[in-house]
């Protein structure tokens, strides 16, 4: 079963490698975000000082000096702002985990297209005629989504590091982050497969995915901390699997201070919250693995 | 024991479309067996059931002794499948397509390479083995598809309209390859709506229309049933000759119209010299003779009341559209 799934996965990876434009865009887009948003928000938070909500929570190290300046001028010093700024997280540090999460999501949510294409062009029948376990087909395709999500996530992580984002927890944290990326890649892969099995044409899948990715993306806390969102958005955020990935990535990579837990940057302190994220993500992934499996079983007799 | 055994096979789609209304036939080992019928006759449905892709609504189908519903995995190991719509992977090279196929059929690595080389040679694609399939012509894709169907040395090869939309030269090549393969012992089951394909390639043909088999037999037998070859004679004394002809045992029928005789005989080639002899002994001159053979289309008309010829354009158009769609992919 696993062996056959690997063959199916290998084919998908070959396709991916040949789609130059797609590879480039899937890597360049998050990099553009990182560079433009990451840096420009840094500027903004330093420039606007006290009136920037983001700054309240995650303010930049580089902005501390400017903050003092502006707050002195405005003469409205808020003690809490000062303390949180001492945590020393730039917007880039805050933001890059979010970009990784969103990248992972986009890398996986379209993978169900391959089932639709294969059905339409008859390749699916060819797989079904082969003497392989039926489920290995779905498994292979989901595996591909997972591998792709992980690869793209790692590339963005590496790039973030290169442009100055900081990892404050070390090897264990990074390893844990990878596990979380893998988990949600698998979940989004299975989710997309479920759609692919059910839907007959790619436009329908594109439509649904486009409809849900934007809300997922905005409510995930990739741009701003969930705590600062309006209440109704928070409700959505807590029902959004991406929120838990982004949160878990921040905890794993930063050790928690982004949410003002304070020093030291240690994984132990954030373990309970990581556990919560792990459970939430496992539930999501498990649910869609089961749904996908059932749908697939039903569709191939 | 027949290698394919079908009894009262039925398929109803969505509870309403009766695609197969209870067909029965046997295919013997080593045969090239053809399903001849127009678009919508139920050919693809039959192939898909035999290849374990869909379940029948009723009846029995066995391939190599295994029930396609109860032991699909055993059937899958024995068969090769070349679908109607070309489905080799455009974004892989020919060799990569074959490699994937070999892996999915659990061929040992040592055998894989050798067999892939052999198949590439058989279908004449060695030189393009490492090009992406999206650069291939329709004929090349078909050939690759066939190579794939054969790669794992199946006992029965199923081909659903293997030459649809191809130019005459490519069709000939494919026929040649299928004959070659059949000589090596592979049983071939193919569907077609081309009567010449059924006629020239198949040992036996089943005529299928609207989900029912109307006739089954060797092409030559089926054609004989229509009434034999048609001879048209021009002569200076039609009446005298006609009288004589009607008394000859090998003449099935003879009519005269405007000094032209229309005669049906079992075998035109054998009848012509005999008729000439009779004419000479009667002192009648034959000025011109033409021989036309009945085609499977005549057989088709006899059994279904309609002609296969009307179908062709429709199918070729469909194929073109399909290739266009395929190019637009991604
Ligand atoms: N998946 C399907 N759902 C509903 N009807 C179908 C389906 N596939 C085929 N049919 C119908 O069954 C009949 C036989 O189709 P098919 O086996 O494809 O014929 P052929 O291959 O001889 O052209 C047609 O009337 C067709 O419309
Ligand atoms: Mg068909």
XYZ file of C-alpha atoms and ligand atoms in Angstrom:
659
model
C 0.000 0.000 0.000
C 2.662 2.471 1.036
C 4.924 1.465 -1.822
C 2.242 2.041 -4.431
C 1.314 5.322 -2.785
C 4.955 6.378 -3.166
C 4.808 5.667 -6.902
C 1.708 7.805 -7.228
C 3.350 10.511 -5.159
C 6.506 10.336 -7.254
C 4.500 11.059 -10.385
C 2.882 14.092 -8.787
C 6.277 15.383 -7.703
C 7.580 14.993 -11.248
C 4.668 17.094 -12.432
C 5.425 19.707 -9.821
C 9.082 19.900 -10.769
C 8.101 20.468 -14.412
C 5.733 23.316 -13.627
C 8.398 26.003 -13.511
C 6.081 28.956 -13.353
C 4.117 27.427 -10.542
C 7.219 26.640 -8.519
C 8.549 30.130 -8.946
C 5.272 31.821 -8.103
C 4.576 29.579 -5.144
C 7.901 30.591 -3.642
C 8.177 34.160 -4.811
C 4.717 35.189 -3.595
C 5.380 34.524 0.094
C 8.839 36.006 -0.245
C 7.310 39.172 -1.615
C 4.978 39.292 1.359
C 7.803 38.763 3.749
C 9.911 41.473 2.270
C 7.197 44.049 1.663
C 4.937 43.484 4.622
C 7.610 42.356 7.010
C 9.774 45.370 6.444
C 7.176 47.979 5.747
C 5.268 47.093 8.894
C 8.487 47.406 10.792
C 8.852 50.896 9.489
C 5.292 51.663 10.214
C 5.385 50.425 13.728
C 8.491 52.389 14.430
C 7.220 55.475 12.666
C 3.810 55.570 14.275
C 4.859 54.408 17.631
C 2.102 54.403 20.199
C -0.843 54.646 17.921
C -0.132 51.404 16.107
C -2.037 48.545 17.650
C 0.374 46.012 16.265
C 3.135 47.783 17.992
C 1.324 47.366 21.270
C 1.626 43.691 21.096
C 4.601 42.884 18.993
C 6.447 46.095 18.536
C 9.914 46.027 17.048
C 13.224 46.051 18.784
C 14.365 48.522 16.240
C 11.445 50.671 17.098
C 12.158 50.924 20.794
C 14.271 54.010 20.459
C 11.875 55.690 18.113
C 9.045 54.710 20.343
C 10.547 56.481 23.261
C 11.035 59.457 21.043
C 7.480 59.560 19.798
C 5.944 58.760 23.097
C 7.969 61.526 24.643
C 6.699 63.898 22.021
C 3.141 62.709 22.330
C 3.512 62.682 26.036
C 1.239 59.690 26.364
C 3.539 57.003 27.666
C 1.846 53.682 28.116
C 3.822 51.538 30.437
C 2.650 48.312 28.833
C 3.931 49.340 25.438
C 7.354 49.857 26.796
C 7.441 46.472 28.452
C 6.238 44.678 25.425
C 8.703 46.382 23.232
C 11.431 45.064 25.451
C 10.422 41.603 24.299
C 12.173 42.638 21.195
C 10.113 41.164 18.466
C 10.086 42.907 15.149
C 7.070 42.657 12.926
C 9.123 40.418 10.672
C 9.646 38.005 13.560
C 5.960 38.021 14.218
C 4.968 37.766 10.603
C 7.200 35.047 9.158
C 5.477 32.182 10.976
C 2.237 33.444 9.510
C 3.687 33.509 6.022
C 4.954 29.955 6.450
C 1.493 28.855 7.559
C -0.227 30.534 4.658
C 2.339 29.128 2.229
C 1.740 25.640 3.530
C -1.984 26.126 3.126
C -1.728 27.349 -0.456
C 0.709 24.584 -1.337
C -1.856 21.954 -0.325
C -5.366 23.215 -0.889
C -5.238 22.828 -4.648
C -3.898 19.290 -4.644
C -7.393 17.873 -5.150
C -7.233 19.279 -8.663
C -5.012 16.411 -9.681
C -7.811 13.924 -9.002
C -10.197 15.952 -11.128
C -7.674 16.184 -13.935
C -6.824 12.525 -13.770
C -10.496 11.643 -13.934
C -11.108 13.922 -16.814
C -8.146 12.696 -18.827
C -8.612 9.047 -18.066
C -5.425 8.561 -16.073
C -7.505 7.813 -13.047
C -8.996 4.773 -14.770
C -5.529 3.615 -15.579
C -4.612 3.743 -11.923
C -7.799 1.882 -11.067
C -7.088 -0.879 -13.573
C -3.677 -1.489 -12.048
C -3.465 -4.231 -9.405
C -2.905 -1.830 -6.517
C -4.940 -1.146 -3.383
C -7.531 1.500 -4.232
C -6.638 3.672 -1.276
C -2.996 3.900 -2.297
C -4.099 6.290 -5.038
C -5.573 8.757 -2.599
C -2.816 8.194 -0.119
C -0.170 8.895 -2.765
C -1.791 12.125 -3.812
C -2.204 13.270 -0.219
C 1.403 12.365 0.430
C 2.371 14.617 -2.438
C 0.400 17.491 -0.931
C 2.195 16.906 2.355
C 5.639 16.796 0.835
C 4.940 19.906 -1.163
C 3.586 21.809 1.807
C 6.606 20.850 3.832
C 9.108 21.758 1.134
C 7.567 25.160 0.505
C 7.248 25.816 4.201
C 10.910 25.013 4.758
C 11.972 27.244 1.888
C 10.091 30.185 3.382
C 11.480 29.437 6.818
C 14.995 29.431 5.381
C 14.395 32.637 3.525
C 12.939 34.361 6.560
C 16.043 33.418 8.463
C 18.231 34.819 5.705
C 16.531 38.196 5.733
C 16.903 38.566 9.440
C 13.929 36.915 11.094
C 14.975 35.192 14.275
C 14.532 31.669 15.530
C 14.814 31.800 19.276
C 14.378 28.210 20.256
C 16.956 26.224 18.301
C 16.921 22.852 16.658
C 14.172 21.282 18.726
C 11.865 24.156 17.992
C 12.520 23.940 14.269
C 11.979 20.187 14.296
C 8.696 20.676 16.118
C 7.690 23.364 13.636
C 8.274 20.879 10.816
C 6.027 18.354 12.516
C 3.263 20.921 12.732
C 3.702 21.918 9.079
C 3.496 18.280 8.117
C 0.387 17.741 10.140
C -1.563 20.576 8.596
C -0.248 19.844 5.085
C -1.680 16.392 5.472
C -4.959 17.858 6.694
C -5.290 20.422 3.913
C -4.203 17.758 1.405
C -6.922 15.391 2.609
C -9.427 18.253 2.631
C -8.632 19.130 -0.957
C -8.736 15.468 -1.992
C -12.177 15.149 -0.470
C -13.339 18.068 -2.603
C -11.588 16.644 -5.658
C -13.312 13.300 -5.262
C -16.725 14.932 -4.936
C -16.454 17.608 -7.590
C -16.530 16.968 -11.299
C -14.818 20.056 -12.622
C -11.855 22.162 -11.683
C -13.756 25.461 -11.781
C -15.937 24.272 -8.917
C -12.884 23.351 -6.883
C -11.160 26.643 -7.690
C -14.318 28.466 -6.701
C -14.633 26.784 -3.347
C -10.950 27.061 -2.517
C -10.812 30.726 -3.453
C -13.891 31.347 -1.403
C -12.464 29.836 1.774
C -8.757 30.646 1.570
C -9.151 34.384 2.020
C -11.170 34.176 5.270
C -8.857 31.435 6.533
C -5.873 33.541 5.713
C -7.179 36.770 7.269
C -8.551 35.182 10.429
C -5.483 33.033 11.003
C -3.508 35.551 12.960
C -0.801 35.616 10.311
C -0.998 39.412 10.077
C -2.056 40.360 13.541
C -2.457 38.619 16.850
C -5.790 36.917 17.299
C -6.252 38.767 20.612
C -6.435 42.100 18.814
C -9.116 41.000 16.374
C -12.737 42.028 16.761
C -14.741 39.435 18.653
C -16.609 37.979 15.703
C -13.369 37.491 13.810
C -11.868 35.747 16.811
C -14.699 33.245 16.683
C -13.791 32.455 13.099
C -10.127 32.392 14.023
C -10.645 29.720 16.644
C -12.505 27.561 14.151
C -9.747 27.956 11.607
C -7.078 25.244 11.471
C -4.573 27.684 10.035
C -4.779 29.736 13.248
C -3.451 26.790 15.215
C -0.636 26.165 12.760
C 0.437 29.802 12.792
C 0.236 29.874 16.559
C 2.148 26.622 16.884
C 4.831 27.838 14.510
C 5.313 31.023 16.537
C 5.479 29.080 19.734
C 7.960 26.613 18.255
C 10.159 29.200 16.619
C 9.947 32.077 19.057
C 9.242 30.252 22.255
C 6.130 32.271 22.962
C 6.999 35.908 23.704
C 4.993 37.218 20.821
C 1.970 36.810 22.976
C 3.661 38.598 25.814
C 4.483 35.584 27.893
C 7.816 37.106 28.587
C 11.320 35.716 28.872
C 12.840 33.233 28.714
C 12.189 31.905 25.297
C 11.598 28.350 26.190
C 9.475 25.633 24.723
C 8.598 24.241 28.112
C 6.666 27.361 29.016
C 4.536 27.115 25.931
C 4.028 23.363 26.059
C 0.368 23.492 27.196
C -0.532 25.861 24.429
C 1.418 23.789 21.892
C -0.540 20.817 23.102
C -3.770 22.658 22.424
C -2.603 23.472 18.886
C -1.523 19.897 18.323
C -4.911 18.577 19.356
C -6.806 21.085 17.237
C -4.714 20.292 14.182
C -4.931 16.553 14.761
C -8.692 16.754 14.949
C -8.852 18.698 11.703
C -6.418 16.428 9.883
C -7.904 13.239 11.246
C -11.413 14.298 10.310
C -10.521 15.011 6.725
C -8.397 11.901 6.374
C -11.443 9.907 7.405
C -13.862 11.877 5.236
C -11.513 11.604 2.259
C -11.061 7.894 2.756
C -14.790 7.279 2.999
C -15.556 9.415 -0.029
C -12.828 7.710 -2.005
C -14.003 4.266 -1.026
C -17.504 5.223 -2.065
C -16.414 6.625 -5.397
C -14.365 3.679 -6.625
C -16.788 0.937 -5.626
C -12.438 -22.848 -21.359
C -13.021 -19.428 -22.961
C -10.701 -16.704 -21.726
C -13.566 -14.195 -21.532
C -16.995 -15.409 -20.579
C -19.971 -13.087 -20.515
C -23.500 -14.145 -19.638
C -26.561 -11.949 -19.696
C -24.521 -8.923 -18.734
C -26.548 -5.839 -17.922
C -25.726 -2.296 -16.988
C -28.127 0.464 -16.089
C -26.637 3.899 -15.372
C -28.296 6.109 -12.783
C -31.260 3.794 -12.598
C -32.505 4.840 -16.003
C -30.015 4.564 -18.888
C -29.900 0.922 -19.979
C -26.484 0.750 -21.607
C -26.304 -3.064 -21.787
C -29.483 -5.081 -22.037
C -28.215 -8.577 -21.330
C -25.354 -9.546 -23.612
C -23.651 -12.944 -23.792
C -20.542 -14.036 -25.634
C -17.307 -15.973 -25.267
C -13.829 -15.081 -26.390
C -11.406 -17.934 -26.928
C -7.779 -17.776 -25.969
C -5.588 -16.408 -28.754
C -8.393 -14.688 -30.629
C -8.663 -11.141 -31.843
C -12.241 -10.407 -30.940
C -13.970 -7.211 -32.028
C -17.008 -5.316 -30.807
C -18.386 -3.362 -33.733
C -21.026 -0.758 -33.085
C -21.875 2.924 -33.334
C -21.451 5.611 -30.710
C -23.522 4.828 -27.636
C -23.871 1.130 -28.418
C -22.390 0.069 -25.099
C -18.859 -0.817 -26.167
C -17.029 1.240 -23.592
C -19.424 0.082 -20.910
C -18.593 -3.537 -21.750
C -14.840 -2.924 -21.720
C -15.056 -1.041 -18.428
C -16.949 -3.876 -16.804
C -14.476 -6.442 -18.077
C -11.580 -4.298 -16.857
C -13.158 -4.020 -13.369
C -13.699 -0.277 -13.638
C -17.454 -0.389 -13.144
C -19.790 -2.964 -11.671
C -22.516 -4.484 -13.816
C -26.154 -4.229 -12.776
C -26.687 -7.901 -13.512
C -25.250 -10.949 -15.188
C -21.854 -12.579 -15.082
C -18.473 -11.682 -16.523
C -15.307 -13.702 -16.166
C -11.843 -12.932 -17.443
C -9.184 -15.654 -17.294
C -11.572 -17.621 -15.120
C -11.969 -14.884 -12.498
C -15.208 -13.094 -11.803
C -14.715 -9.385 -12.484
C -16.914 -8.398 -9.561
C -15.779 -10.880 -6.952
C -12.082 -11.125 -7.782
C -11.208 -7.831 -9.425
C -7.629 -7.876 -8.231
C -6.914 -11.216 -9.886
C -8.448 -9.969 -13.118
C -6.353 -6.798 -12.973
C -3.170 -8.801 -12.864
C -4.080 -10.592 -16.088
C -5.218 -7.768 -18.298
C -3.941 -4.746 -20.143
C -6.230 -1.802 -20.817
C -5.968 0.785 -23.580
C -8.743 3.312 -22.996
C -10.764 5.087 -25.640
C -9.547 8.531 -24.679
C -5.802 8.702 -24.690
C -4.653 8.942 -21.127
C -0.905 8.625 -21.066
C 0.516 11.350 -18.867
C 1.363 14.432 -20.928
C 3.772 15.841 -18.404
C 5.972 12.779 -18.223
C 8.278 11.414 -20.888
C 7.361 8.230 -22.718
C 9.873 6.316 -20.636
C 8.624 7.780 -17.372
C 5.094 6.767 -18.286
C 6.268 3.231 -18.863
C 8.372 3.205 -15.707
C 5.432 4.283 -13.583
C 3.286 1.638 -15.185
C 5.895 -1.046 -14.585
C 6.110 -0.079 -10.936
C 2.363 -0.110 -10.472
C 2.354 -3.639 -11.875
C 5.104 -4.695 -9.474
C 7.553 -5.624 -12.178
C 10.980 -6.422 -10.730
C 13.554 -3.763 -11.456
C 15.741 -6.097 -13.515
C 12.869 -6.944 -15.836
C 11.581 -3.397 -16.021
C 14.301 -1.802 -18.096
C 14.569 -4.611 -20.567
C 10.845 -4.818 -21.084
C 10.498 -1.049 -21.482
C 13.150 -1.098 -24.205
C 11.327 -3.935 -25.939
C 8.005 -2.165 -25.853
C 9.453 1.123 -27.059
C 10.913 -0.781 -29.976
C 7.695 -2.647 -30.686
C 5.747 0.573 -31.046
C 8.605 2.455 -32.691
C 9.159 5.115 -30.065
C 12.767 4.474 -29.018
C 13.995 7.751 -30.433
C 11.383 9.772 -28.620
C 11.541 7.800 -25.414
C 12.824 10.745 -23.394
C 10.622 13.464 -24.840
C 7.632 14.737 -22.950
C 4.441 13.131 -24.193
C 2.850 16.539 -24.727
C 5.094 16.872 -27.780
C 3.704 13.664 -29.328
C 1.212 13.317 -32.172
C -2.062 11.493 -31.679
C -0.679 8.361 -33.311
C 2.417 8.334 -31.125
C 0.320 8.690 -28.014
C -1.816 5.767 -29.058
C 1.264 3.688 -29.643
C 2.633 4.613 -26.265
C -0.721 3.736 -24.769
C -0.525 0.313 -26.384
C 3.046 -0.167 -25.211
C 1.802 0.548 -21.715
C -1.066 -1.885 -22.025
C 1.414 -4.562 -23.017
C 4.288 -3.767 -20.732
C 3.361 -6.183 -17.981
C 2.732 -9.028 -20.456
C -1.006 -9.376 -19.926
C -2.885 -12.419 -21.105
C -5.719 -10.343 -22.490
C -5.385 -6.895 -23.950
C -8.478 -4.686 -24.040
C -8.457 -1.817 -26.503
C -11.339 0.636 -26.645
C -11.411 2.190 -30.118
C -7.648 1.966 -30.544
C -7.455 3.824 -33.854
C -10.152 6.433 -33.418
C -9.265 9.660 -35.149
C -5.950 8.399 -36.528
C -4.695 8.801 -40.084
C -4.657 5.680 -42.284
C -0.908 5.134 -41.965
C -0.996 5.177 -38.163
C -3.964 2.859 -38.172
C -2.097 0.347 -40.330
C 0.887 0.475 -38.003
C -1.310 -0.223 -35.032
C -3.055 -3.095 -36.772
C 0.323 -4.535 -37.642
C 1.436 -4.314 -34.033
C -1.730 -5.918 -32.777
C -1.367 -8.813 -35.215
C 2.239 -9.268 -34.195
C 1.290 -9.392 -30.569
C -1.565 -11.758 -31.179
C 0.868 -14.152 -32.842
C 2.788 -14.224 -29.595
C -0.342 -15.496 -27.895
C -2.001 -12.414 -26.442
C -5.770 -12.479 -26.681
C -7.041 -9.178 -28.016
C -10.447 -7.689 -27.286
C -11.087 -4.481 -29.151
C -14.015 -2.220 -29.827
C -14.382 -0.174 -32.956
C -16.882 1.644 -35.067
C -14.721 1.188 -38.176
C -16.008 -1.718 -40.198
C -12.741 -2.170 -42.084
C -10.914 -2.481 -38.785
C -13.271 -5.160 -37.555
C -13.101 -6.895 -40.906
C -9.352 -6.954 -41.462
C -8.125 -7.354 -37.939
C -10.605 -9.497 -36.056
C -10.987 -13.254 -36.052
C -14.509 -12.836 -34.802
C -16.800 -9.853 -34.516
C -19.844 -9.090 -32.433
C -22.226 -6.516 -33.861
C -23.585 -4.437 -31.019
C -26.246 -1.748 -31.092
C -28.226 -0.086 -28.315
C -26.890 -2.457 -25.709
C -27.656 -5.658 -27.528
C -25.535 -8.041 -29.551
C -27.230 -8.459 -32.917
C -24.869 -10.899 -34.598
C -21.649 -12.640 -33.825
C -19.243 -14.588 -36.013
C -16.275 -14.509 -38.391
C -16.382 -11.448 -40.634
C -16.494 -13.688 -43.709
C -19.420 -15.652 -42.339
C -21.315 -12.539 -41.368
C -20.836 -11.105 -44.811
C -21.930 -14.300 -46.482
C -25.145 -14.159 -44.523
C -25.921 -10.852 -46.182
C -26.278 -12.737 -49.450
C -22.820 -12.948 -50.925
C -20.821 -10.922 -53.466
C -22.518 -8.754 -56.044
C -21.587 -9.029 -59.743
C -22.730 -6.471 -62.259
C -22.542 -7.657 -65.884
C -23.013 -5.751 -69.126
C -23.932 -7.987 -71.976
C -25.450 -7.899 -75.460
C -28.104 -10.440 -74.562
C -29.188 -10.072 -70.962
C -32.362 -12.102 -71.177
C -30.739 -15.205 -72.507
C -27.933 -15.095 -69.988
C -30.288 -14.356 -67.130
C -32.297 -17.456 -67.830
C -29.167 -19.559 -67.754
C -27.798 -17.920 -64.645
C -30.928 -18.569 -62.639
C -30.439 -22.262 -63.199
C -26.871 -22.298 -61.885
C -26.452 -23.666 -58.348
C -23.912 -21.083 -57.114
C -26.062 -18.099 -58.079
C -28.173 -16.827 -55.205
C -30.156 -14.303 -57.165
C -30.050 -12.560 -60.506
C -32.011 -9.620 -61.897
C -31.915 -7.724 -65.135
C -32.336 -3.983 -65.551
C -31.703 -1.911 -68.692
C -29.392 -4.516 -70.143
C -27.403 -4.845 -66.940
C -27.432 -7.982 -64.833
C -27.122 -7.878 -61.068
C -26.132 -11.225 -59.659
C -25.406 -12.256 -56.097
C -23.127 -15.207 -55.585
C -21.327 -16.738 -52.696
C -17.845 -16.073 -54.033
C -17.399 -13.577 -56.817
C -13.861 -14.649 -57.709
C -14.918 -18.225 -58.318
C -18.148 -17.308 -60.089
C -16.692 -14.971 -62.716
C -14.795 -17.604 -64.779
C -17.749 -19.998 -64.556
C -20.170 -17.335 -65.750
C -17.838 -16.433 -68.620
C -17.744 -20.096 -69.663
C -21.530 -20.341 -69.615
C -21.838 -17.120 -71.620
C -19.400 -18.384 -74.269
C -21.255 -21.670 -74.649
C -24.455 -19.675 -75.116
C -22.751 -17.403 -77.600
C -23.426 -14.329 -75.445
C -20.853 -11.549 -75.211
C -19.949 -10.061 -71.838
C -18.756 -6.470 -72.324
C -17.974 -5.496 -68.764
C -18.002 -6.997 -65.309
C -17.634 -5.547 -61.865
C -17.432 -7.334 -58.557
C -18.356 -5.801 -55.232
C -18.006 -7.507 -51.931
C -20.434 -6.959 -49.089
C -18.929 -5.076 -46.203
C -19.576 -5.355 -42.530
C -21.585 -2.216 -43.002
C -23.993 -4.245 -45.110
C -24.056 -6.738 -42.271
C -24.720 -3.919 -39.867
C -27.546 -2.565 -41.986
C -29.056 -6.017 -42.194
C -29.060 -6.498 -38.453
C -29.828 -3.013 -37.199
C -31.505 -1.258 -40.092
C -29.003 1.600 -40.063
C -25.561 2.332 -41.392
C -22.345 2.781 -39.485
C -21.064 5.335 -41.977
C -23.085 8.193 -40.505
C -21.172 7.868 -37.260
C -17.681 8.532 -38.455
C -17.637 12.280 -38.785
C -19.129 12.694 -35.390
C -16.451 10.583 -33.724
C -13.548 12.265 -35.491
C -14.896 15.640 -34.490
C -15.097 14.498 -30.913
C -11.537 13.284 -30.986
C -10.289 16.612 -32.305
C -12.109 18.485 -29.590
C -10.623 16.183 -27.045
C -7.073 16.774 -28.238
C -7.673 20.497 -28.158
C -8.944 20.337 -24.621
C -5.947 18.286 -23.629
C -3.526 20.893 -24.988
C -5.253 23.610 -23.021
C -4.767 21.762 -19.808
C -2.576 23.603 -17.280
N -21.323 7.293 -16.724
C -22.471 7.219 -17.438
N -23.619 7.696 -16.917
C -24.763 7.631 -17.607
N -24.889 7.107 -18.832
C -23.781 6.615 -19.418
C -22.516 6.652 -18.755
N -21.589 6.103 -19.563
C -22.250 5.738 -20.682
N -23.554 6.048 -20.604
C -24.596 5.783 -21.633
O -24.581 4.402 -21.919
C -24.714 4.179 -23.301
C -23.542 3.376 -23.809
O -22.385 4.151 -23.733
P -20.942 3.617 -24.086
O -20.733 2.327 -23.435
O -19.971 4.697 -23.784
O -21.068 3.422 -25.664
P -19.920 3.318 -26.776
O -18.617 3.121 -26.120
O -20.331 2.154 -27.593
O -19.965 4.578 -27.553
C -24.870 5.536 -23.942
O -26.232 5.785 -24.124
C -24.280 6.478 -22.930
O -24.900 7.722 -23.008
Mg -16.941 4.186 -26.319
